[in-house]
mmCIF file of C-alpha atoms and ligand atoms in Angstrom:
data_model
loop_
_atom_site.group_PDB
_atom_site.id
_atom_site.type_symbol
_atom_site.label_atom_id
_atom_site.label_comp_id
_atom_site.label_asym_id
_atom_site.label_seq_id
_atom_site.Cartn_x
_atom_site.Cartn_y
_atom_site.Cartn_z
ATOM 1 C CA MET A 1 -21.559 22.556 -6.588
ATOM 2 C CA GLY A 2 -23.896 25.472 -7.950
ATOM 3 C CA SER A 3 -23.435 28.904 -6.674
ATOM 4 C CA ARG A 4 -25.475 29.525 -3.380
ATOM 5 C CA ILE A 5 -27.840 32.641 -3.673
ATOM 6 C CA LEU A 6 -29.410 34.607 -1.384
ATOM 7 C CA VAL A 7 -32.171 37.012 -2.494
ATOM 8 C CA VAL A 8 -32.845 39.494 0.199
ATOM 9 C CA GLY A 9 -36.353 40.720 -0.183
ATOM 10 C CA ALA A 10 -38.904 38.316 -1.536
ATOM 11 C CA GLY A 11 -41.090 41.244 -3.141
ATOM 12 C CA ALA A 12 -41.989 42.462 -6.668
ATOM 13 C CA VAL A 13 -38.366 42.366 -7.816
ATOM 14 C CA GLY A 14 -36.502 39.966 -5.787
ATOM 15 C CA GLY A 15 -39.522 37.421 -5.788
ATOM 16 C CA TYR A 16 -39.572 37.995 -9.644
ATOM 17 C CA PHE A 17 -36.094 37.175 -10.328
ATOM 18 C CA GLY A 18 -35.667 34.791 -7.357
ATOM 19 C CA ALA A 19 -38.570 32.803 -8.386
ATOM 20 C CA ARG A 20 -37.400 32.361 -12.009
ATOM 21 C CA MET A 21 -33.810 31.426 -11.212
ATOM 22 C CA ALA A 22 -35.156 28.761 -8.560
ATOM 23 C CA GLY A 23 -37.477 27.254 -11.169
ATOM 24 C CA ALA A 24 -34.578 26.991 -13.463
ATOM 25 C CA GLY A 25 -32.684 24.930 -10.825
ATOM 26 C CA HIS A 26 -30.546 27.403 -9.129
ATOM 27 C CA ASP A 27 -29.653 27.264 -5.457
ATOM 28 C CA VAL A 28 -31.964 30.079 -4.257
ATOM 29 C CA THR A 29 -32.973 30.985 -0.803
ATOM 30 C CA PHE A 30 -34.941 33.850 0.328
ATOM 31 C CA LEU A 31 -34.256 35.848 3.333
ATOM 32 C CA VAL A 32 -37.728 36.838 4.750
ATOM 33 C CA ARG A 33 -39.443 38.288 7.851
ATOM 34 C CA GLU A 34 -42.219 36.525 9.511
ATOM 35 C CA ARG A 35 -45.375 37.830 7.751
ATOM 36 C CA ARG A 36 -43.738 37.184 4.379
ATOM 37 C CA LEU A 37 -42.452 33.566 5.705
ATOM 38 C CA GLN A 38 -46.027 32.450 6.682
ATOM 39 C CA GLN A 39 -47.866 33.922 3.580
ATOM 40 C CA LEU A 40 -45.242 32.313 1.085
ATOM 41 C CA ARG A 41 -45.483 29.306 3.375
ATOM 42 C CA ALA A 42 -49.294 29.079 2.957
ATOM 43 C CA GLU A 43 -49.514 30.105 -0.565
ATOM 44 C CA GLY A 44 -46.309 29.611 -2.455
ATOM 45 C CA LEU A 45 -44.319 31.996 -4.220
ATOM 46 C CA CYS A 46 -46.586 32.863 -7.202
ATOM 47 C CA LEU A 47 -45.694 35.075 -10.436
ATOM 48 C CA ILE A 48 -48.466 36.409 -12.379
ATOM 49 C CA SER A 49 -46.156 37.221 -15.233
ATOM 50 C CA SER A 50 -46.636 38.605 -19.055
ATOM 51 C CA VAL A 51 -44.330 35.953 -19.798
ATOM 52 C CA GLY A 52 -45.955 32.955 -17.903
ATOM 53 C CA ASN A 53 -47.100 32.304 -14.784
ATOM 54 C CA VAL A 54 -45.259 30.036 -12.097
ATOM 55 C CA THR A 55 -45.679 29.087 -8.506
ATOM 56 C CA ILE A 56 -42.824 27.697 -6.533
ATOM 57 C CA ALA A 57 -42.293 26.529 -2.917
ATOM 58 C CA PRO A 58 -39.609 28.847 -1.862
ATOM 59 C CA ARG A 59 -36.500 27.788 0.195
ATOM 60 C CA MET A 60 -36.838 30.504 3.076
ATOM 61 C CA VAL A 61 -34.644 31.875 5.927
ATOM 62 C CA MET A 62 -35.166 34.271 8.505
ATOM 63 C CA ALA A 63 -32.434 36.621 9.871
ATOM 64 C CA GLY A 64 -31.480 34.409 13.033
ATOM 65 C CA GLY A 65 -31.075 31.233 10.833
ATOM 66 C CA ILE A 66 -28.494 32.305 8.510
ATOM 67 C CA GLU A 67 -25.921 29.776 8.395
ATOM 68 C CA GLY A 68 -22.497 30.447 6.890
ATOM 69 C CA PRO A 69 -21.528 32.679 3.928
ATOM 70 C CA TYR A 70 -23.644 32.608 0.582
ATOM 71 C CA ASP A 71 -21.555 33.246 -2.796
ATOM 72 C CA ILE A 72 -24.134 35.992 -4.196
ATOM 73 C CA ILE A 73 -26.476 38.161 -2.438
ATOM 74 C CA LEU A 74 -29.542 39.491 -4.675
ATOM 75 C CA LEU A 75 -30.661 42.570 -2.669
ATOM 76 C CA SER A 76 -33.931 43.883 -3.513
ATOM 77 C CA VAL A 77 -35.290 45.563 -0.423
ATOM 78 C CA LYS A 78 -36.819 49.228 -0.877
ATOM 79 C CA ALA A 79 -34.124 52.030 0.054
ATOM 80 C CA TYR A 80 -35.804 52.809 3.104
ATOM 81 C CA SER A 81 -35.352 49.198 4.338
ATOM 82 C CA LEU A 82 -31.512 49.144 3.376
ATOM 83 C CA MET A 83 -29.946 49.774 6.632
ATOM 84 C CA ALA A 84 -32.021 47.139 8.738
ATOM 85 C CA ALA A 85 -31.584 44.575 5.802
ATOM 86 C CA MET A 86 -27.729 45.091 5.943
ATOM 87 C CA ASN A 87 -27.769 44.053 9.666
ATOM 88 C CA ASP A 88 -30.225 40.961 8.991
ATOM 89 C CA PHE A 89 -28.029 39.672 6.088
ATOM 90 C CA ALA A 90 -24.643 40.403 7.211
ATOM 91 C CA PRO A 91 -23.869 36.971 8.581
ATOM 92 C CA ALA A 92 -24.381 35.791 4.967
ATOM 93 C CA VAL A 93 -21.564 37.667 3.805
ATOM 94 C CA GLY A 94 -17.998 36.186 3.606
ATOM 95 C CA PRO A 95 -14.688 37.100 2.297
ATOM 96 C CA GLN A 96 -15.815 35.771 -1.335
ATOM 97 C CA THR A 97 -19.379 36.808 -1.337
ATOM 98 C CA TRP A 98 -20.560 39.339 -4.047
ATOM 99 C CA ILE A 99 -23.627 41.760 -3.279
ATOM 100 C CA VAL A 100 -25.528 42.388 -6.473
ATOM 101 C CA PRO A 101 -28.173 45.421 -5.499
ATOM 102 C CA LEU A 102 -31.155 45.898 -7.695
ATOM 103 C CA LEU A 103 -32.301 49.129 -5.838
ATOM 104 C CA ASN A 104 -33.243 52.418 -7.897
ATOM 105 C CA GLY A 105 -30.755 55.315 -7.472
ATOM 106 C CA MET A 106 -26.910 55.088 -6.274
ATOM 107 C CA GLN A 107 -26.974 56.043 -2.543
ATOM 108 C CA HIS A 108 -27.002 52.395 -1.535
ATOM 109 C CA LEU A 109 -23.698 51.561 -3.231
ATOM 110 C CA ASP A 110 -21.744 53.603 -0.935
ATOM 111 C CA SER A 111 -23.590 52.166 2.126
ATOM 112 C CA LEU A 112 -23.025 48.751 0.918
ATOM 113 C CA ALA A 113 -19.208 49.481 0.483
ATOM 114 C CA ASP A 114 -18.840 51.094 3.884
ATOM 115 C CA ARG A 115 -20.384 48.158 5.412
ATOM 116 C CA PHE A 116 -18.993 45.296 3.406
ATOM 117 C CA GLY A 117 -16.157 46.838 1.791
ATOM 118 C CA PRO A 118 -16.157 47.972 -2.000
ATOM 119 C CA ALA A 119 -14.727 44.596 -3.376
ATOM 120 C CA ALA A 120 -17.842 42.938 -2.396
ATOM 121 C CA VAL A 121 -20.069 45.339 -4.238
ATOM 122 C CA MET A 122 -21.219 44.668 -7.787
ATOM 123 C CA GLY A 123 -23.232 47.398 -9.749
ATOM 124 C CA GLY A 124 -26.738 46.108 -10.895
ATOM 125 C CA THR A 125 -29.979 47.422 -12.011
ATOM 126 C CA CYS A 126 -33.009 45.932 -13.642
ATOM 127 C CA PHE A 127 -36.042 46.772 -15.627
ATOM 128 C CA ILE A 128 -39.285 45.329 -14.552
ATOM 129 C CA VAL A 129 -42.509 46.428 -14.016
ATOM 130 C CA SER A 130 -44.010 44.548 -11.195
ATOM 131 C CA LYS A 131 -46.144 44.615 -7.900
ATOM 132 C CA LEU A 132 -47.277 42.654 -4.945
ATOM 133 C CA ASP A 133 -51.262 42.088 -5.069
ATOM 134 C CA ALA A 134 -53.403 41.892 -2.054
ATOM 135 C CA GLN A 135 -52.435 38.047 -1.515
ATOM 136 C CA GLY A 136 -48.782 38.746 -2.104
ATOM 137 C CA ARG A 137 -48.732 37.355 -5.450
ATOM 138 C CA ILE A 138 -46.150 39.036 -7.880
ATOM 139 C CA VAL A 139 -47.827 40.710 -10.765
ATOM 140 C CA GLN A 140 -45.585 41.380 -13.747
ATOM 141 C CA ALA A 141 -46.658 43.351 -16.753
ATOM 142 C CA GLY A 142 -45.047 44.502 -20.049
ATOM 143 C CA SER A 143 -41.972 43.259 -21.954
ATOM 144 C CA LEU A 144 -39.510 40.760 -20.861
ATOM 145 C CA PRO A 145 -37.794 41.895 -17.643
ATOM 146 C CA ARG A 146 -33.805 42.672 -17.655
ATOM 147 C CA LEU A 147 -31.253 42.220 -15.036
ATOM 148 C CA SER A 148 -27.962 43.728 -15.414
ATOM 149 C CA VAL A 149 -24.937 43.442 -13.344
ATOM 150 C CA GLY A 150 -21.206 44.383 -13.853
ATOM 151 C CA GLU A 151 -18.138 45.425 -11.866
ATOM 152 C CA ARG A 152 -18.501 49.035 -10.724
ATOM 153 C CA ASP A 153 -14.960 49.825 -12.261
ATOM 154 C CA GLY A 154 -16.100 48.378 -15.660
ATOM 155 C CA ARG A 155 -13.727 45.265 -15.658
ATOM 156 C CA GLU A 156 -14.988 42.342 -17.181
ATOM 157 C CA THR A 157 -13.588 39.397 -14.947
ATOM 158 C CA PRO A 158 -14.185 36.023 -14.739
ATOM 159 C CA ALA A 159 -16.231 36.381 -11.653
ATOM 160 C CA THR A 160 -18.577 38.811 -13.223
ATOM 161 C CA CYS A 161 -19.496 36.601 -16.224
ATOM 162 C CA SER A 162 -20.292 33.861 -13.686
ATOM 163 C CA ILE A 163 -22.303 35.817 -11.584
ATOM 164 C CA ALA A 164 -24.197 36.983 -14.897
ATOM 165 C CA GLU A 165 -24.493 33.340 -15.894
ATOM 166 C CA THR A 166 -25.628 32.381 -12.220
ATOM 167 C CA LEU A 167 -28.097 35.044 -12.175
ATOM 168 C CA SER A 168 -30.046 33.996 -15.050
ATOM 169 C CA GLY A 169 -33.246 32.012 -15.796
ATOM 170 C CA PRO A 170 -36.349 31.774 -18.275
ATOM 171 C CA GLY A 171 -38.648 34.733 -17.926
ATOM 172 C CA PHE A 172 -35.806 37.413 -17.888
ATOM 173 C CA GLU A 173 -32.881 38.401 -19.730
ATOM 174 C CA THR A 174 -29.442 38.922 -18.132
ATOM 175 C CA VAL A 175 -26.602 41.443 -19.242
ATOM 176 C CA CYS A 176 -23.306 41.491 -18.017
ATOM 177 C CA SER A 177 -22.163 44.754 -18.434
ATOM 178 C CA THR A 178 -18.951 46.889 -18.785
ATOM 179 C CA HIS A 179 -20.702 50.141 -18.041
ATOM 180 C CA ILE A 180 -22.985 49.339 -15.019
ATOM 181 C CA LEU A 181 -22.582 52.532 -13.562
ATOM 182 C CA GLN A 182 -23.469 54.522 -16.608
ATOM 183 C CA ASP A 183 -26.412 51.836 -16.819
ATOM 184 C CA MET A 184 -27.592 52.755 -13.104
ATOM 185 C CA TRP A 185 -27.381 56.640 -14.174
ATOM 186 C CA ASP A 186 -29.404 55.939 -17.313
ATOM 187 C CA LYS A 187 -31.844 53.984 -15.315
ATOM 188 C CA TRP A 188 -31.823 56.832 -12.699
ATOM 189 C CA VAL A 189 -32.617 59.719 -15.000
ATOM 190 C CA LEU A 190 -35.523 57.673 -16.541
ATOM 191 C CA LEU A 191 -37.098 56.937 -13.113
ATOM 192 C CA ALA A 192 -36.575 60.262 -11.344
ATOM 193 C CA ALA A 193 -38.162 61.924 -14.470
ATOM 194 C CA LEU A 194 -41.024 59.139 -14.699
ATOM 195 C CA GLY A 195 -41.677 59.530 -11.022
ATOM 196 C CA SER A 196 -41.733 63.345 -11.285
ATOM 197 C CA ILE A 197 -44.046 63.227 -14.061
ATOM 198 C CA CYS A 198 -46.368 60.770 -12.288
ATOM 199 C CA CYS A 199 -46.119 61.949 -8.638
ATOM 200 C CA LEU A 200 -46.275 65.615 -9.439
ATOM 201 C CA MET A 201 -49.295 65.315 -12.008
ATOM 202 C CA ARG A 202 -51.107 62.231 -10.210
ATOM 203 C CA GLY A 203 -51.280 60.262 -13.748
ATOM 204 C CA THR A 204 -49.735 58.068 -16.074
ATOM 205 C CA VAL A 205 -47.125 59.023 -18.667
ATOM 206 C CA GLY A 206 -50.020 59.045 -21.185
ATOM 207 C CA ASP A 207 -52.398 61.125 -18.698
ATOM 208 C CA VAL A 208 -49.722 63.753 -19.094
ATOM 209 C CA ALA A 209 -48.387 63.729 -22.346
ATOM 210 C CA SER A 210 -51.999 63.974 -23.988
ATOM 211 C CA GLN A 211 -52.565 67.514 -22.279
ATOM 212 C CA PRO A 212 -51.386 70.686 -23.665
ATOM 213 C CA ALA A 213 -47.773 71.354 -22.363
ATOM 214 C CA GLY A 214 -47.784 67.983 -20.741
ATOM 215 C CA GLN A 215 -44.886 66.887 -23.343
ATOM 216 C CA ASP A 216 -42.885 70.054 -22.865
ATOM 217 C CA PHE A 217 -43.205 69.360 -18.789
ATOM 218 C CA ALA A 218 -42.072 66.020 -19.256
ATOM 219 C CA GLN A 219 -38.974 66.883 -21.655
ATOM 220 C CA ALA A 220 -37.976 69.644 -19.021
ATOM 221 C CA VAL A 221 -38.041 67.206 -16.288
ATOM 222 C CA ILE A 222 -35.663 64.592 -18.371
ATOM 223 C CA HIS A 223 -33.376 67.741 -18.968
ATOM 224 C CA GLU A 224 -32.892 68.454 -15.422
ATOM 225 C CA CYS A 225 -32.171 64.875 -14.372
ATOM 226 C CA ALA A 226 -29.836 64.218 -17.624
ATOM 227 C CA SER A 227 -28.194 67.521 -16.854
ATOM 228 C CA THR A 228 -27.317 66.642 -13.512
ATOM 229 C CA ALA A 229 -26.040 62.879 -14.827
ATOM 230 C CA ALA A 230 -23.928 64.654 -17.161
ATOM 231 C CA ALA A 231 -22.428 67.061 -14.604
ATOM 232 C CA ALA A 232 -21.506 64.174 -12.301
ATOM 233 C CA GLY A 233 -19.678 62.419 -14.967
ATOM 234 C CA TYR A 234 -22.137 60.048 -16.646
ATOM 235 C CA PRO A 235 -23.882 61.784 -19.541
ATOM 236 C CA LEU A 236 -26.583 59.815 -21.438
ATOM 237 C CA ARG A 237 -25.644 58.892 -24.987
ATOM 238 C CA ASP A 238 -27.741 60.504 -27.744
ATOM 239 C CA ALA A 239 -29.628 57.427 -28.358
ATOM 240 C CA THR A 240 -30.445 56.861 -24.796
ATOM 241 C CA LEU A 241 -31.746 60.679 -24.168
ATOM 242 C CA LYS A 242 -33.994 60.023 -27.250
ATOM 243 C CA SER A 243 -35.513 56.644 -26.047
ATOM 244 C CA THR A 244 -36.076 58.020 -22.710
ATOM 245 C CA VAL A 245 -37.869 61.221 -24.277
ATOM 246 C CA SER A 246 -39.922 59.020 -26.514
ATOM 247 C CA LEU A 247 -40.879 56.513 -23.725
ATOM 248 C CA LEU A 248 -41.897 59.546 -21.239
ATOM 249 C CA THR A 249 -43.613 61.327 -23.919
ATOM 250 C CA LYS A 250 -46.125 58.767 -25.481
ATOM 251 C CA THR A 251 -49.855 60.009 -25.419
ATOM 252 C CA ASP A 252 -51.268 56.591 -25.255
ATOM 253 C CA SER A 253 -48.803 55.052 -22.334
ATOM 254 C CA THR A 254 -50.339 53.649 -19.216
ATOM 255 C CA LEU A 255 -46.409 53.482 -17.823
ATOM 256 C CA THR A 256 -46.126 54.498 -14.036
ATOM 257 C CA SER A 257 -43.270 54.282 -11.445
ATOM 258 C CA SER A 258 -43.381 51.782 -8.647
ATOM 259 C CA MET A 259 -42.900 55.091 -6.497
ATOM 260 C CA PHE A 260 -46.268 56.610 -7.596
ATOM 261 C CA ARG A 261 -47.902 52.998 -7.366
ATOM 262 C CA ASP A 262 -46.541 53.191 -3.761
ATOM 263 C CA LEU A 263 -47.947 56.731 -3.310
ATOM 264 C CA LEU A 264 -51.354 55.711 -4.357
ATOM 265 C CA GLN A 265 -51.312 53.062 -1.998
ATOM 266 C CA GLY A 266 -50.508 55.327 0.952
ATOM 267 C CA ALA A 267 -47.115 53.067 1.185
ATOM 268 C CA PRO A 268 -43.531 54.818 1.978
ATOM 269 C CA VAL A 269 -41.694 56.041 -1.239
ATOM 270 C CA GLU A 270 -38.220 56.244 -1.932
ATOM 271 C CA ALA A 271 -38.245 60.028 -2.314
ATOM 272 C CA GLN A 272 -35.042 60.513 -0.575
ATOM 273 C CA GLN A 273 -33.109 58.069 -2.847
ATOM 274 C CA ILE A 274 -34.737 58.843 -6.117
ATOM 275 C CA ILE A 275 -35.352 62.388 -6.103
ATOM 276 C CA GLY A 276 -33.808 63.966 -2.786
ATOM 277 C CA ASP A 277 -30.317 62.712 -3.642
ATOM 278 C CA LEU A 278 -30.550 63.671 -7.322
ATOM 279 C CA VAL A 279 -31.478 67.131 -6.205
ATOM 280 C CA ARG A 280 -28.614 67.102 -3.757
ATOM 281 C CA ARG A 281 -26.236 66.101 -6.392
ATOM 282 C CA ALA A 282 -27.552 68.803 -8.846
ATOM 283 C CA ARG A 283 -26.774 71.314 -6.061
ATOM 284 C CA VAL A 284 -23.191 70.251 -5.917
ATOM 285 C CA HIS A 285 -22.681 70.884 -9.502
ATOM 286 C CA GLN A 286 -24.705 73.960 -9.344
ATOM 287 C CA ILE A 287 -27.159 72.515 -12.055
ATOM 288 C CA PRO A 288 -30.718 74.322 -11.623
ATOM 289 C CA THR A 289 -33.777 71.758 -10.945
ATOM 290 C CA PRO A 290 -36.969 73.706 -10.426
ATOM 291 C CA LEU A 291 -38.896 70.794 -11.258
ATOM 292 C CA LEU A 292 -37.197 68.357 -9.171
ATOM 293 C CA ASP A 293 -37.168 70.530 -6.397
ATOM 294 C CA LEU A 294 -40.903 70.768 -6.596
ATOM 295 C CA THR A 295 -41.199 66.910 -6.607
ATOM 296 C CA ASP A 296 -38.710 66.626 -3.767
ATOM 297 C CA LEU A 297 -40.985 69.081 -1.840
ATOM 298 C CA ASN A 298 -44.347 67.190 -2.873
ATOM 299 C CA LEU A 299 -42.857 64.142 -1.634
ATOM 300 C CA ARG A 300 -41.586 65.359 1.608
ATOM 301 C CA VAL A 301 -45.052 66.725 2.299
ATOM 302 C CA TYR A 302 -46.480 63.422 1.303
ATOM 303 C CA GLU A 303 -44.359 61.646 3.998
ATOM 304 C CA GLN A 304 -45.040 64.461 6.415
ATOM 305 C CA GLN A 305 -48.730 63.623 6.101
ATOM 306 C CA ARG A 306 -48.019 59.968 6.416
ATOM 307 C CA HIS A 307 -46.258 60.509 9.498
ATOM 308 C CA ALA A 308 -48.859 62.866 11.222
HETATM 309 N N1 NDP B 401 -41.303 47.168 -8.496
HETATM 310 C C1 NDP B 401 -40.644 47.595 -9.862
HETATM 311 O O1 NDP B 401 -41.441 47.515 -10.717
HETATM 312 C C2 NDP B 401 -39.435 47.952 -9.629
HETATM 313 C C3 NDP B 401 -38.649 48.156 -8.406
HETATM 314 N N2 NDP B 401 -37.455 48.770 -8.429
HETATM 315 C C4 NDP B 401 -36.351 48.929 -7.433
HETATM 316 O O2 NDP B 401 -36.520 47.583 -6.722
HETATM 317 C C5 NDP B 401 -36.389 47.637 -5.280
HETATM 318 C C6 NDP B 401 -37.328 46.745 -4.602
HETATM 319 O O3 NDP B 401 -38.610 47.044 -5.133
HETATM 320 P P1 NDP B 401 -39.666 46.185 -4.850
HETATM 321 O O4 NDP B 401 -39.292 44.756 -5.185
HETATM 322 O O5 NDP B 401 -40.547 46.733 -5.798
HETATM 323 O O6 NDP B 401 -40.417 46.372 -3.400
HETATM 324 P P2 NDP B 401 -41.334 45.308 -2.492
HETATM 325 O O7 NDP B 401 -41.970 46.260 -1.362
HETATM 326 O O8 NDP B 401 -42.408 44.805 -3.309
HETATM 327 O O9 NDP B 401 -40.397 44.294 -2.008
HETATM 328 C C7 NDP B 401 -39.406 44.428 -1.138
HETATM 329 C C8 NDP B 401 -39.291 43.286 -0.034
HETATM 330 O O10 NDP B 401 -38.249 43.671 0.618
HETATM 331 C C9 NDP B 401 -38.589 43.064 2.030
HETATM 332 N N3 NDP B 401 -37.772 43.171 3.069
HETATM 333 C C10 NDP B 401 -37.537 44.508 3.551
HETATM 334 N N4 NDP B 401 -36.603 44.316 4.614
HETATM 335 C C11 NDP B 401 -36.075 43.053 4.572
HETATM 336 C C12 NDP B 401 -35.426 42.431 5.422
HETATM 337 N N5 NDP B 401 -34.484 43.017 6.355
HETATM 338 N N6 NDP B 401 -35.478 41.203 5.287
HETATM 339 C C13 NDP B 401 -36.019 40.717 4.528
HETATM 340 N N7 NDP B 401 -36.835 41.177 3.424
HETATM 341 C C14 NDP B 401 -37.187 42.403 3.731
HETATM 342 C C15 NDP B 401 -39.971 43.259 2.276
HETATM 343 O O11 NDP B 401 -40.650 42.248 2.994
HETATM 344 P P3 NDP B 401 -41.804 42.426 4.168
HETATM 345 O O12 NDP B 401 -43.032 42.122 3.447
HETATM 346 O O13 NDP B 401 -41.288 41.810 5.118
HETATM 347 O O14 NDP B 401 -41.885 43.827 4.375
HETATM 348 C C16 NDP B 401 -40.547 43.294 0.721
HETATM 349 O O15 NDP B 401 -41.231 41.664 0.586
HETATM 350 C C17 NDP B 401 -36.498 49.219 -5.107
HETATM 351 O O16 NDP B 401 -35.453 50.074 -4.755
HETATM 352 C C18 NDP B 401 -37.342 49.625 -6.228
HETATM 353 O O17 NDP B 401 -37.145 51.094 -6.564
HETATM 354 C C19 NDP B 401 -36.686 48.669 -9.688
HETATM 355 C C20 NDP B 401 -37.107 48.060 -10.869
HETATM 356 C C21 NDP B 401 -38.665 47.920 -10.917
HETATM 357 C C1 KPL B 402 -38.905 52.627 -14.487
HETATM 358 C C2 KPL B 402 -39.173 51.276 -14.080
HETATM 359 C C3 KPL B 402 -40.608 50.887 -14.339
HETATM 360 C C4 KPL B 402 -38.440 50.400 -15.057
HETATM 361 O O1 KPL B 402 -37.979 49.027 -14.305
HETATM 362 C C5 KPL B 402 -38.610 51.148 -12.870
HETATM 363 O O2 KPL B 402 -37.814 50.848 -12.166
HETATM 364 C C6 KPL B 402 -39.926 51.703 -11.511
HETATM 365 O O3 KPL B 402 -40.934 51.787 -11.879
HETATM 366 O O4 KPL B 402 -39.283 51.434 -10.242
#
């Protein structure tokens, strides 16, 4: 019998990967709340994707209806929903369950390990540019999405290989990583820098890079993020740093971060997990981060205004 996968969060990320895996015949159930349940029942789970559109009738469960443990929990809620989500999916965690989180940032690893035990928590990250549209469809743009998973201590165990094999399907690439924490830091550096560029300047990478001093600004933000990663023990390889700089200084780029897209819609943002936590770690290692500090302040003011 195949592994039972519970996707927690049928949004832009979980909905995409989950629908692809379900379409490939994997045993996928989505943990959803009432509004999304009704929406997906009525419309199906629909992907509008650069690598092919698909609509599936998802198997769904609500928190009170979880029966027995699942083999893999693919966690894809926003960081600010993590605590409530952990309570909701707790009945799905048994002694053999693996939790594979795809959230941005690093803080969630500690929260999950504290709640479910370190052995249950894998490292995970993904590269995808996707969002929900007004009808709740998942709109994915750009290149082939990628999902990486691995043991946090870097061991390549039979379990990791089999999890990576299970979390696969058409429409994305799966990587079984032996350096997943480094991968997660690399992604965090990229994302925190991208988030700072877009949220501080209220524009795309190209909007900023095509202005005088725009590229210098982007490079300075990347430097702050990368210096913090290095001080924490996860220095970016030269090639990774180079490709991050190249991606975030392209004058014709329309790239934005999901945090900026949320901000444009007046939605809550993962400011604390993506920027605040990085600033906190920079302080621990006495790394100066004036631009990240500014982004942190900017997003705090945004959140305060949202709640006013
Ligand atoms: N979108 C992107 O391009 C990328 C996002 N990421 C990261 O992935 C993570 C997820 O982001 P994304 O998919 O965009 O976010 P979305 O807001 O699109 O999706 C999150 C989903 O989680 C659901 N959810 C929240 N709490 C619960 C719960 N207790 N039970 C069931 N469902 C729940 C929400 O459902 P409801 O409708 O009920 O609120 C929502 O559908 C974030 O950390 C983000 O930073 C990483 C790479 C790219
Ligand atoms: C950087 C990017 C686009 C890569 O997936 C991302 O993770 C995000 O916008 O949240």
